[in-house]
Amino acid sequence: MIILGIETSCDETSASIVQRRYGKIKILSNIIFSQINIHKKYGGVVPEIAGREHVLNILPVIDQALIKAKIKLKQIDAIAVTNKPGLITSLIVGVETAKVLSYGLSIPLIKINHIEGHIYANWLSPISKISNFQFPISKKKSNIFPALILTVSGGHTMLILMKDHGKYQIIGNTVDDATGEAFDKAAKMMGLSYPGGPAVAAEAAKFDQKEKRYALCVPCYASLPRPMINSQNYNFSFSGLKTALLYALKKDKNYKKKIPEYCYEFQQAIIDVLISKTIKAALEFKVNAIMLTGGVSANKALREQIKKAVASKAPDLKLKITNLSYCGDNAAMIAMAGYYHALKKDFIKWDKIRADCSVNI
Ligand code: KG4
Ligand code: ZN
């Protein structure tokens, strides 16, 4: 089975070819065209521009994916495309392209929720064996389900209980800003570049905790809150944290000299909340595995600290952290999710596709 994955939910135009051969899923190509340099000067993604860029890029990106995979269009068995959530101006380009290809080639169309795509990024490694799911921590329980997925991206912060392939229960969600959004806005406040997550992380890494920790604490501006860390549910809220940072920066006339320390504290506040809630939920729901995914899962400090927290507080659990190449938006994760839908014949037949210019397929 050969699947073409298409992802255009935000500012990355991506196409990927995955193939199942002898029980193994192989990623033959994963082409990602990022628009970051275009949106950088506006300090965030401009939906109208993003849509227009996707229109320009989608066919060349699909062509590249086919060339790299050495696959002809007529060899494709199904097309998986992100149809929600995301920017409507961006989604529509991928969805309409997928519909046309599916109709033209008479092959099934699989609609994929972007968050489900991020979840399946955990199943991707350069060559991924379905039957041999690898975790960094070995000799743990063999079954991965139920698994708890912490999905942290520019648009989402979710704790999802995954009972089996395709069976999800959202147990925690953000009540305001998503994690990546909070990073992006904090970066903007401190005059750092877009996307804010990597910029804040890079500044935070410059902060030498041993020498300078609490240098800002006279008065204690840099000590930021850990919102909802002790709440009786698994929801998140990062809007107040962002406001606390804004007030701390406003009060501190010398903040420009202390950017690494502010970044360190902001990042640490987010990490403390994410990890505390994840471990608590994992123990309460008696899961077998924890998985970390989404754009923010590229954060080095988060990756290192969740490993330590699982090893000390939930040592019986497996931990899977998305491979760095697949944390951000990419079509391989959409194709992989599509593969599991295809196994269950959960797709739309080409002759049922409507020419209605809608993402509600
Ligand atoms: O999953 P993603 O590529 O797109 C969405 O689905 O939203 O996530 C993008 C988000 C951005 O907000 C970006 O700032 C954040 O992921 N991000 C990071 C890091 N790398 C990307 N946040 C924190 N640390 C990072 N290293
Ligand atoms: Zn994403």
mmCIF file of C-alpha atoms and ligand atoms in Angstrom:
data_model
loop_
_atom_site.group_PDB
_atom_site.id
_atom_site.type_symbol
_atom_site.label_atom_id
_atom_site.label_comp_id
_atom_site.label_asym_id
_atom_site.label_seq_id
_atom_site.Cartn_x
_atom_site.Cartn_y
_atom_site.Cartn_z
ATOM 1 C CA MET A 1 0.000 0.000 0.000
ATOM 2 C CA ILE A 2 1.361 3.428 -0.982
ATOM 3 C CA ILE A 3 -0.128 6.527 0.624
ATOM 4 C CA LEU A 4 0.371 10.157 -0.327
ATOM 5 C CA GLY A 5 0.058 12.447 2.713
ATOM 6 C CA ILE A 6 -0.728 16.148 2.329
ATOM 7 C CA GLU A 7 -0.450 18.768 5.087
ATOM 8 C CA THR A 8 -1.273 22.470 4.680
ATOM 9 C CA SER A 9 -2.984 23.409 7.952
ATOM 10 C CA CYS A 10 -0.779 26.377 8.843
ATOM 11 C CA ASP A 11 2.431 27.682 7.267
ATOM 12 C CA GLU A 12 4.097 24.488 6.073
ATOM 13 C CA THR A 13 3.296 22.966 2.683
ATOM 14 C CA SER A 14 4.184 19.305 2.964
ATOM 15 C CA ALA A 15 3.754 16.091 0.989
ATOM 16 C CA SER A 16 4.991 12.635 1.880
ATOM 17 C CA ILE A 17 4.922 9.166 0.394
ATOM 18 C CA VAL A 18 4.815 6.204 2.758
ATOM 19 C CA GLN A 19 4.741 2.594 1.723
ATOM 20 C CA ARG A 20 3.884 -0.583 3.546
ATOM 21 C CA ARG A 21 6.104 -3.417 2.465
ATOM 22 C CA TYR A 22 6.512 -6.781 4.235
ATOM 23 C CA GLY A 23 4.837 -5.495 7.419
ATOM 24 C CA LYS A 24 7.012 -2.404 7.637
ATOM 25 C CA ILE A 25 6.041 1.171 6.955
ATOM 26 C CA LYS A 26 8.729 3.055 5.123
ATOM 27 C CA ILE A 27 8.782 6.806 4.637
ATOM 28 C CA LEU A 28 9.919 7.195 1.052
ATOM 29 C CA SER A 29 9.812 10.982 1.136
ATOM 30 C CA ASN A 30 8.695 13.839 3.371
ATOM 31 C CA ILE A 31 9.018 17.220 1.644
ATOM 32 C CA ILE A 32 8.342 20.280 3.796
ATOM 33 C CA PHE A 33 8.281 23.801 2.417
ATOM 34 C CA SER A 34 8.195 26.218 5.344
ATOM 35 C CA GLN A 35 6.875 29.759 4.935
ATOM 36 C CA ILE A 36 8.551 30.963 8.146
ATOM 37 C CA ASN A 37 10.782 33.465 6.352
ATOM 38 C CA ILE A 38 7.755 35.043 4.692
ATOM 39 C CA HIS A 39 5.736 35.435 7.910
ATOM 40 C CA LYS A 40 8.695 36.390 10.114
ATOM 41 C CA LYS A 41 8.469 40.071 9.267
ATOM 42 C CA TYR A 42 4.847 40.174 10.484
ATOM 43 C CA GLY A 43 5.707 38.428 13.764
ATOM 44 C CA GLY A 44 3.239 35.606 13.094
ATOM 45 C CA VAL A 45 1.371 33.722 10.384
ATOM 46 C CA VAL A 46 -0.801 35.913 8.120
ATOM 47 C CA PRO A 47 -3.616 33.574 6.964
ATOM 48 C CA GLU A 48 -4.237 35.280 3.607
ATOM 49 C CA ILE A 49 -0.550 35.115 2.689
ATOM 50 C CA ALA A 50 -0.269 31.529 3.955
ATOM 51 C CA GLY A 51 -3.139 30.439 1.687
ATOM 52 C CA ARG A 52 -1.642 32.101 -1.374
ATOM 53 C CA GLU A 53 1.772 30.545 -0.682
ATOM 54 C CA HIS A 54 0.234 27.076 -0.359
ATOM 55 C CA VAL A 55 -1.424 27.553 -3.773
ATOM 56 C CA LEU A 56 1.986 28.315 -5.284
ATOM 57 C CA ASN A 57 3.792 25.497 -3.508
ATOM 58 C CA ILE A 58 1.459 22.537 -3.270
ATOM 59 C CA LEU A 59 1.999 21.002 -6.724
ATOM 60 C CA PRO A 60 5.812 21.445 -6.768
ATOM 61 C CA VAL A 61 5.973 19.956 -3.249
ATOM 62 C CA ILE A 62 3.880 16.918 -4.292
ATOM 63 C CA ASP A 63 6.069 16.544 -7.402
ATOM 64 C CA GLN A 64 9.201 16.608 -5.242
ATOM 65 C CA ALA A 65 7.730 14.000 -2.890
ATOM 66 C CA LEU A 66 7.015 11.696 -5.847
ATOM 67 C CA ILE A 67 10.450 12.230 -7.402
ATOM 68 C CA LYS A 68 12.278 11.621 -4.096
ATOM 69 C CA ALA A 69 10.202 8.480 -3.465
ATOM 70 C CA LYS A 70 10.713 7.293 -7.065
ATOM 71 C CA ILE A 71 6.976 6.722 -7.257
ATOM 72 C CA LYS A 72 4.591 7.582 -10.090
ATOM 73 C CA LEU A 73 1.262 9.235 -9.320
ATOM 74 C CA LYS A 74 -0.606 6.218 -10.703
ATOM 75 C CA GLN A 75 1.084 3.916 -8.150
ATOM 76 C CA ILE A 76 -0.554 5.715 -5.198
ATOM 77 C CA ASP A 77 -3.301 3.708 -3.470
ATOM 78 C CA ALA A 78 -4.827 6.400 -1.223
ATOM 79 C CA ILE A 79 -4.457 10.055 -0.288
ATOM 80 C CA ALA A 80 -4.500 11.265 3.333
ATOM 81 C CA VAL A 81 -5.019 14.973 3.939
ATOM 82 C CA THR A 82 -5.345 17.222 6.981
ATOM 83 C CA ASN A 83 -8.863 18.674 6.902
ATOM 84 C CA LYS A 84 -8.971 20.265 10.386
ATOM 85 C CA PRO A 85 -8.153 22.048 12.634
ATOM 86 C CA GLY A 86 -6.117 24.880 11.152
ATOM 87 C CA LEU A 87 -6.311 28.078 9.148
ATOM 88 C CA ILE A 88 -9.174 27.728 6.716
ATOM 89 C CA THR A 89 -7.271 29.597 3.986
ATOM 90 C CA SER A 90 -4.448 27.051 4.339
ATOM 91 C CA LEU A 91 -6.473 23.854 4.860
ATOM 92 C CA ILE A 92 -8.611 24.431 1.793
ATOM 93 C CA VAL A 93 -5.576 24.286 -0.523
ATOM 94 C CA GLY A 94 -4.478 20.842 0.684
ATOM 95 C CA VAL A 95 -8.009 19.482 0.836
ATOM 96 C CA GLU A 96 -9.011 20.654 -2.647
ATOM 97 C CA THR A 97 -5.757 19.311 -4.127
ATOM 98 C CA ALA A 98 -6.315 15.965 -2.404
ATOM 99 C CA LYS A 99 -9.930 15.802 -3.639
ATOM 100 C CA VAL A 100 -8.925 16.473 -7.234
ATOM 101 C CA LEU A 101 -6.115 13.895 -7.142
ATOM 102 C CA SER A 102 -8.345 11.338 -5.495
ATOM 103 C CA TYR A 103 -11.106 11.862 -8.070
ATOM 104 C CA GLY A 104 -8.690 11.984 -11.000
ATOM 105 C CA LEU A 105 -6.866 8.814 -9.922
ATOM 106 C CA SER A 106 -10.017 7.019 -8.673
ATOM 107 C CA ILE A 107 -8.455 6.266 -5.292
ATOM 108 C CA PRO A 108 -9.794 6.719 -1.725
ATOM 109 C CA LEU A 109 -9.479 9.966 0.216
ATOM 110 C CA ILE A 110 -8.686 9.818 3.935
ATOM 111 C CA LYS A 111 -9.413 12.853 6.101
ATOM 112 C CA ILE A 112 -7.058 13.329 9.009
ATOM 113 C CA ASN A 113 -7.409 15.543 12.047
ATOM 114 C CA HIS A 114 -4.126 17.447 12.428
ATOM 115 C CA ILE A 115 -3.842 16.472 16.114
ATOM 116 C CA GLU A 116 -4.207 12.815 15.194
ATOM 117 C CA GLY A 117 -1.380 13.393 12.723
ATOM 118 C CA HIS A 118 0.839 14.715 15.525
ATOM 119 C CA ILE A 119 -0.044 11.635 17.590
ATOM 120 C CA TYR A 120 1.065 9.341 14.755
ATOM 121 C CA ALA A 121 4.354 11.235 14.468
ATOM 122 C CA ASN A 122 5.253 8.972 17.397
ATOM 123 C CA TRP A 123 5.098 6.034 15.032
ATOM 124 C CA LEU A 124 7.582 7.608 12.643
ATOM 125 C CA SER A 125 11.238 6.950 12.527
ATOM 126 C CA PRO A 126 13.202 7.058 9.272
ATOM 127 C CA ILE A 127 12.164 3.453 8.758
ATOM 128 C CA SER A 128 9.328 2.507 11.023
ATOM 129 C CA LYS A 129 8.344 -1.069 11.803
ATOM 130 C CA ILE A 130 4.710 -1.372 12.710
ATOM 131 C CA SER A 131 5.249 -4.586 14.601
ATOM 132 C CA ASN A 132 8.292 -3.363 16.459
ATOM 133 C CA PHE A 133 7.355 -0.090 18.092
ATOM 134 C CA GLN A 134 10.549 1.227 19.643
ATOM 135 C CA PHE A 135 10.716 3.158 22.884
ATOM 136 C CA PRO A 136 13.822 4.745 24.300
ATOM 137 C CA ILE A 137 13.201 3.098 27.661
ATOM 138 C CA SER A 138 13.219 -0.689 27.330
ATOM 139 C CA LYS A 139 12.060 -3.661 29.448
ATOM 140 C CA LYS A 140 8.757 -2.000 30.211
ATOM 141 C CA LYS A 141 5.232 -3.370 29.739
ATOM 142 C CA SER A 142 4.941 -4.633 26.170
ATOM 143 C CA ASN A 143 1.511 -3.218 25.315
ATOM 144 C CA ILE A 144 1.496 0.523 24.721
ATOM 145 C CA PHE A 145 -2.252 1.052 25.128
ATOM 146 C CA PRO A 146 -3.768 2.796 26.927
ATOM 147 C CA ALA A 147 -1.294 5.567 26.238
ATOM 148 C CA LEU A 148 -1.364 9.176 27.362
ATOM 149 C CA ILE A 149 -0.388 11.674 24.680
ATOM 150 C CA LEU A 150 0.761 15.174 25.557
ATOM 151 C CA THR A 151 0.261 17.200 22.363
ATOM 152 C CA VAL A 152 1.846 20.620 22.510
ATOM 153 C CA SER A 153 1.819 22.799 19.407
ATOM 154 C CA GLY A 154 1.172 26.322 18.188
ATOM 155 C CA GLY A 155 -2.584 25.780 18.330
ATOM 156 C CA HIS A 156 -3.054 23.046 20.946
ATOM 157 C CA THR A 157 -2.194 21.818 24.398
ATOM 158 C CA MET A 158 -3.951 18.530 24.997
ATOM 159 C CA LEU A 159 -3.749 15.469 27.158
ATOM 160 C CA ILE A 160 -5.299 12.631 25.190
ATOM 161 C CA LEU A 161 -5.995 9.147 26.435
ATOM 162 C CA MET A 162 -5.432 6.824 23.497
ATOM 163 C CA LYS A 163 -7.110 3.496 24.197
ATOM 164 C CA ASP A 164 -6.255 1.930 20.857
ATOM 165 C CA HIS A 165 -5.574 3.007 17.282
ATOM 166 C CA GLY A 166 -8.222 5.593 16.461
ATOM 167 C CA LYS A 167 -9.762 5.572 19.972
ATOM 168 C CA TYR A 168 -9.203 8.827 21.788
ATOM 169 C CA GLN A 169 -10.537 10.596 24.859
ATOM 170 C CA ILE A 170 -9.491 14.183 25.519
ATOM 171 C CA ILE A 171 -8.875 14.476 29.249
ATOM 172 C CA GLY A 172 -7.247 17.905 29.314
ATOM 173 C CA ASN A 173 -7.209 20.945 27.079
ATOM 174 C CA THR A 174 -6.115 24.542 27.151
ATOM 175 C CA VAL A 175 -8.723 27.004 28.347
ATOM 176 C CA ASP A 176 -6.961 29.890 26.579
ATOM 177 C CA ASP A 177 -3.536 30.084 24.894
ATOM 178 C CA ALA A 178 -1.852 26.982 23.488
ATOM 179 C CA THR A 179 1.713 26.264 24.622
ATOM 180 C CA GLY A 180 3.361 27.237 21.337
ATOM 181 C CA GLU A 181 1.185 30.334 21.121
ATOM 182 C CA ALA A 182 2.348 31.350 24.617
ATOM 183 C CA PHE A 183 5.990 30.886 23.553
ATOM 184 C CA ASP A 184 5.383 32.908 20.379
ATOM 185 C CA LYS A 185 3.696 35.782 22.242
ATOM 186 C CA ALA A 186 6.318 35.834 25.019
ATOM 187 C CA ALA A 187 9.046 36.006 22.380
ATOM 188 C CA LYS A 188 7.314 38.954 20.729
ATOM 189 C CA MET A 189 7.125 40.795 24.074
ATOM 190 C CA MET A 190 10.851 40.351 24.557
ATOM 191 C CA GLY A 191 11.689 41.410 21.002
ATOM 192 C CA LEU A 192 12.704 37.909 19.897
ATOM 193 C CA SER A 193 12.047 36.504 16.449
ATOM 194 C CA TYR A 194 9.227 34.314 15.111
ATOM 195 C CA PRO A 195 8.621 31.433 15.731
ATOM 196 C CA GLY A 196 9.033 32.240 19.392
ATOM 197 C CA GLY A 197 9.496 28.729 20.795
ATOM 198 C CA PRO A 198 12.967 28.052 19.384
ATOM 199 C CA ALA A 199 13.986 31.690 20.092
ATOM 200 C CA VAL A 200 12.925 31.504 23.764
ATOM 201 C CA ALA A 201 14.565 28.082 24.120
ATOM 202 C CA ALA A 202 17.840 29.384 22.664
ATOM 203 C CA GLU A 203 17.874 32.354 25.075
ATOM 204 C CA ALA A 204 16.929 30.141 28.036
ATOM 205 C CA ALA A 205 19.841 27.842 27.233
ATOM 206 C CA LYS A 206 22.229 30.798 27.652
ATOM 207 C CA PHE A 207 21.096 31.278 31.227
ATOM 208 C CA ASP A 208 23.552 29.823 33.669
ATOM 209 C CA GLN A 209 21.307 28.792 36.543
ATOM 210 C CA LYS A 210 24.047 28.023 39.047
ATOM 211 C CA GLU A 211 25.700 31.413 38.830
ATOM 212 C CA LYS A 212 22.851 33.744 38.165
ATOM 213 C CA ARG A 213 19.721 32.086 39.510
ATOM 214 C CA TYR A 214 17.564 34.578 41.374
ATOM 215 C CA ALA A 215 19.663 37.514 40.216
ATOM 216 C CA LEU A 216 16.354 38.979 39.091
ATOM 217 C CA CYS A 217 14.657 38.402 42.376
ATOM 218 C CA VAL A 218 15.279 41.832 43.848
ATOM 219 C CA PRO A 219 12.406 42.446 43.727
ATOM 220 C CA CYS A 220 11.271 39.036 42.570
ATOM 221 C CA TYR A 221 10.129 39.951 39.044
ATOM 222 C CA ALA A 222 11.358 36.840 37.341
ATOM 223 C CA SER A 223 9.555 34.373 39.530
ATOM 224 C CA LEU A 224 6.581 33.509 37.334
ATOM 225 C CA PRO A 225 3.470 31.526 38.322
ATOM 226 C CA ARG A 226 2.810 27.878 37.398
ATOM 227 C CA PRO A 227 -0.853 28.290 36.344
ATOM 228 C CA MET A 228 -3.312 25.538 37.315
ATOM 229 C CA ILE A 229 -0.512 23.238 38.429
ATOM 230 C CA ASN A 230 -2.615 22.060 41.372
ATOM 231 C CA SER A 231 -6.054 22.303 39.760
ATOM 232 C CA GLN A 232 -8.383 19.327 40.138
ATOM 233 C CA ASN A 233 -8.521 18.753 36.389
ATOM 234 C CA TYR A 234 -6.102 18.275 33.510
ATOM 235 C CA ASN A 235 -6.745 21.567 31.765
ATOM 236 C CA PHE A 236 -4.096 24.176 31.085
ATOM 237 C CA SER A 237 -4.023 27.966 31.018
ATOM 238 C CA PHE A 238 -1.029 29.968 29.829
ATOM 239 C CA SER A 239 -2.642 33.328 29.228
ATOM 240 C CA GLY A 240 -2.054 34.488 32.842
ATOM 241 C CA LEU A 241 1.568 33.385 32.652
ATOM 242 C CA LYS A 242 2.026 35.565 29.586
ATOM 243 C CA THR A 243 0.459 38.535 31.398
ATOM 244 C CA ALA A 244 2.670 37.898 34.456
ATOM 245 C CA LEU A 245 5.698 38.026 32.150
ATOM 246 C CA LEU A 246 4.442 41.249 30.569
ATOM 247 C CA TYR A 247 4.081 42.941 33.982
ATOM 248 C CA ALA A 248 7.482 41.672 35.126
ATOM 249 C CA LEU A 249 9.101 43.104 31.982
ATOM 250 C CA LYS A 250 7.277 46.417 32.411
ATOM 251 C CA LYS A 251 8.479 46.792 35.997
ATOM 252 C CA ASP A 252 12.059 45.859 35.214
ATOM 253 C CA LYS A 253 13.930 48.711 33.514
ATOM 254 C CA ASN A 254 16.906 46.451 32.897
ATOM 255 C CA TYR A 255 15.007 43.495 31.464
ATOM 256 C CA LYS A 256 16.775 43.688 28.104
ATOM 257 C CA LYS A 257 19.984 42.635 29.867
ATOM 258 C CA LYS A 258 18.241 39.691 31.486
ATOM 259 C CA ILE A 259 16.418 38.127 28.520
ATOM 260 C CA PRO A 260 18.010 34.669 29.049
ATOM 261 C CA GLU A 261 16.810 34.586 32.664
ATOM 262 C CA TYR A 262 13.274 35.665 31.758
ATOM 263 C CA CYS A 263 13.204 33.077 28.964
ATOM 264 C CA TYR A 264 14.504 30.409 31.298
ATOM 265 C CA GLU A 265 11.840 31.172 33.908
ATOM 266 C CA PHE A 266 9.016 31.391 31.343
ATOM 267 C CA GLN A 267 10.033 28.105 29.703
ATOM 268 C CA GLN A 268 10.473 26.412 33.085
ATOM 269 C CA ALA A 269 7.024 27.555 34.271
ATOM 270 C CA ILE A 270 5.466 25.916 31.197
ATOM 271 C CA ILE A 271 7.530 22.740 31.546
ATOM 272 C CA ASP A 272 6.673 22.386 35.265
ATOM 273 C CA VAL A 273 2.938 22.557 34.541
ATOM 274 C CA LEU A 274 3.049 20.238 31.508
ATOM 275 C CA ILE A 275 5.094 17.559 33.232
ATOM 276 C CA SER A 276 3.267 17.688 36.560
ATOM 277 C CA LYS A 277 -0.147 17.253 34.929
ATOM 278 C CA THR A 278 1.063 14.578 32.528
ATOM 279 C CA ILE A 279 2.547 12.396 35.263
ATOM 280 C CA LYS A 280 -0.529 12.849 37.479
ATOM 281 C CA ALA A 281 -2.881 11.888 34.634
ATOM 282 C CA ALA A 282 -0.702 8.933 33.593
ATOM 283 C CA LEU A 283 -0.879 7.498 37.107
ATOM 284 C CA GLU A 284 -4.595 8.190 37.547
ATOM 285 C CA PHE A 285 -5.560 6.611 34.218
ATOM 286 C CA LYS A 286 -3.089 3.733 34.703
ATOM 287 C CA VAL A 287 -1.616 4.054 31.222
ATOM 288 C CA ASN A 288 1.164 1.884 29.852
ATOM 289 C CA ALA A 289 2.926 4.646 27.929
ATOM 290 C CA ILE A 290 3.360 8.386 27.742
ATOM 291 C CA MET A 291 3.989 10.051 24.404
ATOM 292 C CA LEU A 292 5.100 13.608 23.753
ATOM 293 C CA THR A 293 4.391 15.239 20.421
ATOM 294 C CA GLY A 294 3.682 18.504 18.524
ATOM 295 C CA GLY A 295 5.868 21.455 17.547
ATOM 296 C CA VAL A 296 6.757 22.322 21.158
ATOM 297 C CA SER A 297 7.980 18.761 21.767
ATOM 298 C CA ALA A 298 11.134 19.882 19.923
ATOM 299 C CA ASN A 299 11.983 21.811 23.094
ATOM 300 C CA LYS A 300 15.191 20.279 24.460
ATOM 301 C CA ALA A 301 14.554 21.159 28.108
ATOM 302 C CA LEU A 302 11.044 19.663 27.948
ATOM 303 C CA ARG A 303 12.381 16.476 26.334
ATOM 304 C CA GLU A 304 15.114 16.064 28.939
ATOM 305 C CA GLN A 305 12.934 16.871 31.932
ATOM 306 C CA ILE A 306 10.044 14.604 30.940
ATOM 307 C CA LYS A 307 12.522 11.718 30.616
ATOM 308 C CA LYS A 308 13.785 12.355 34.146
ATOM 309 C CA ALA A 309 10.276 12.790 35.560
ATOM 310 C CA VAL A 310 9.022 9.514 34.044
ATOM 311 C CA ALA A 311 12.120 7.658 35.214
ATOM 312 C CA SER A 312 11.661 8.863 38.791
ATOM 313 C CA LYS A 313 7.876 9.145 39.213
ATOM 314 C CA ALA A 314 6.448 6.573 36.807
ATOM 315 C CA PRO A 315 9.325 4.158 36.155
ATOM 316 C CA ASP A 316 7.064 1.344 34.922
ATOM 317 C CA LEU A 317 5.792 3.415 32.029
ATOM 318 C CA LYS A 318 7.239 3.588 28.563
ATOM 319 C CA LEU A 319 8.053 7.009 27.210
ATOM 320 C CA LYS A 320 8.022 7.882 23.536
ATOM 321 C CA ILE A 321 9.137 11.314 22.433
ATOM 322 C CA THR A 322 8.554 12.235 18.793
ATOM 323 C CA ASN A 323 11.708 12.107 16.700
ATOM 324 C CA LEU A 324 13.005 15.687 16.235
ATOM 325 C CA SER A 325 12.493 15.491 12.467
ATOM 326 C CA TYR A 326 8.745 15.008 12.930
ATOM 327 C CA CYS A 327 7.842 17.386 15.806
ATOM 328 C CA GLY A 328 6.823 20.254 13.525
ATOM 329 C CA ASP A 329 4.109 20.026 10.898
ATOM 330 C CA ASN A 330 4.860 17.437 8.220
ATOM 331 C CA ALA A 331 2.935 15.197 5.855
ATOM 332 C CA ALA A 332 4.601 11.923 6.898
ATOM 333 C CA MET A 333 2.631 11.986 10.157
ATOM 334 C CA ILE A 334 -0.576 12.566 8.166
ATOM 335 C CA ALA A 335 0.235 9.649 5.849
ATOM 336 C CA MET A 336 1.001 7.430 8.856
ATOM 337 C CA ALA A 337 -2.328 8.308 10.501
ATOM 338 C CA GLY A 338 -3.910 7.689 7.090
ATOM 339 C CA TYR A 339 -2.409 4.214 6.997
ATOM 340 C CA TYR A 340 -4.278 3.241 10.184
ATOM 341 C CA HIS A 341 -7.526 4.669 8.784
ATOM 342 C CA ALA A 342 -6.972 2.743 5.558
ATOM 343 C CA LEU A 343 -6.558 -0.525 7.497
ATOM 344 C CA LYS A 344 -10.069 0.007 8.881
ATOM 345 C CA LYS A 345 -11.374 1.108 5.485
ATOM 346 C CA ASP A 346 -12.201 4.445 7.047
ATOM 347 C CA PHE A 347 -12.032 6.538 3.894
ATOM 348 C CA ILE A 348 -14.181 8.256 1.282
ATOM 349 C CA LYS A 349 -14.510 6.538 -2.054
ATOM 350 C CA TRP A 350 -13.436 8.722 -4.966
ATOM 351 C CA ASP A 351 -16.915 8.710 -6.532
ATOM 352 C CA LYS A 352 -18.415 10.151 -3.318
ATOM 353 C CA ILE A 353 -16.185 13.227 -3.358
ATOM 354 C CA ARG A 354 -18.158 16.446 -3.655
ATOM 355 C CA ALA A 355 -16.987 19.391 -5.735
ATOM 356 C CA ASP A 356 -18.095 21.859 -3.066
ATOM 357 C CA CYS A 357 -14.901 23.701 -2.067
ATOM 358 C CA SER A 358 -15.264 22.696 1.602
ATOM 359 C CA VAL A 359 -12.916 21.175 4.144
ATOM 360 C CA ASN A 360 -15.833 19.166 5.610
ATOM 361 C CA ILE A 361 -15.125 16.026 3.632
HETATM 362 O O1 KG4 B 1 3.057 21.647 15.564
HETATM 363 P P1 KG4 B 1 3.536 22.943 15.013
HETATM 364 O O2 KG4 B 1 4.660 22.911 14.015
HETATM 365 O O3 KG4 B 1 2.355 23.732 14.360
HETATM 366 C C1 KG4 B 1 1.064 23.714 14.890
HETATM 367 O O4 KG4 B 1 0.359 22.703 14.707
HETATM 368 O O5 KG4 B 1 0.734 24.701 15.564
HETATM 369 O O6 KG4 B 1 3.955 23.848 16.261
HETATM 370 C C2 KG4 B 1 4.473 25.130 16.082
HETATM 371 C C3 KG4 B 1 4.778 25.709 17.448
HETATM 372 C C4 KG4 B 1 5.162 27.185 17.396
HETATM 373 O O7 KG4 B 1 4.367 27.895 18.313
HETATM 374 C C5 KG4 B 1 6.619 27.180 17.802
HETATM 375 O O8 KG4 B 1 7.021 28.357 18.496
HETATM 376 C C6 KG4 B 1 6.690 25.956 18.703
HETATM 377 O O9 KG4 B 1 5.866 25.010 18.063
HETATM 378 N N1 KG4 B 1 8.052 25.432 18.840
HETATM 379 C C7 KG4 B 1 8.720 25.376 20.015
HETATM 380 C C8 KG4 B 1 10.007 24.886 19.712
HETATM 381 N N2 KG4 B 1 10.068 24.611 18.378
HETATM 382 C C9 KG4 B 1 8.847 24.957 17.856
HETATM 383 N N3 KG4 B 1 8.360 25.742 21.260
HETATM 384 C C10 KG4 B 1 9.269 25.598 22.242
HETATM 385 N N4 KG4 B 1 10.528 25.144 22.036
HETATM 386 C C11 KG4 B 1 10.931 24.762 20.807
HETATM 387 N N5 KG4 B 1 12.180 24.295 20.619
HETATM 388 ZN ZN ZN B 2 0.914 21.052 14.149
#
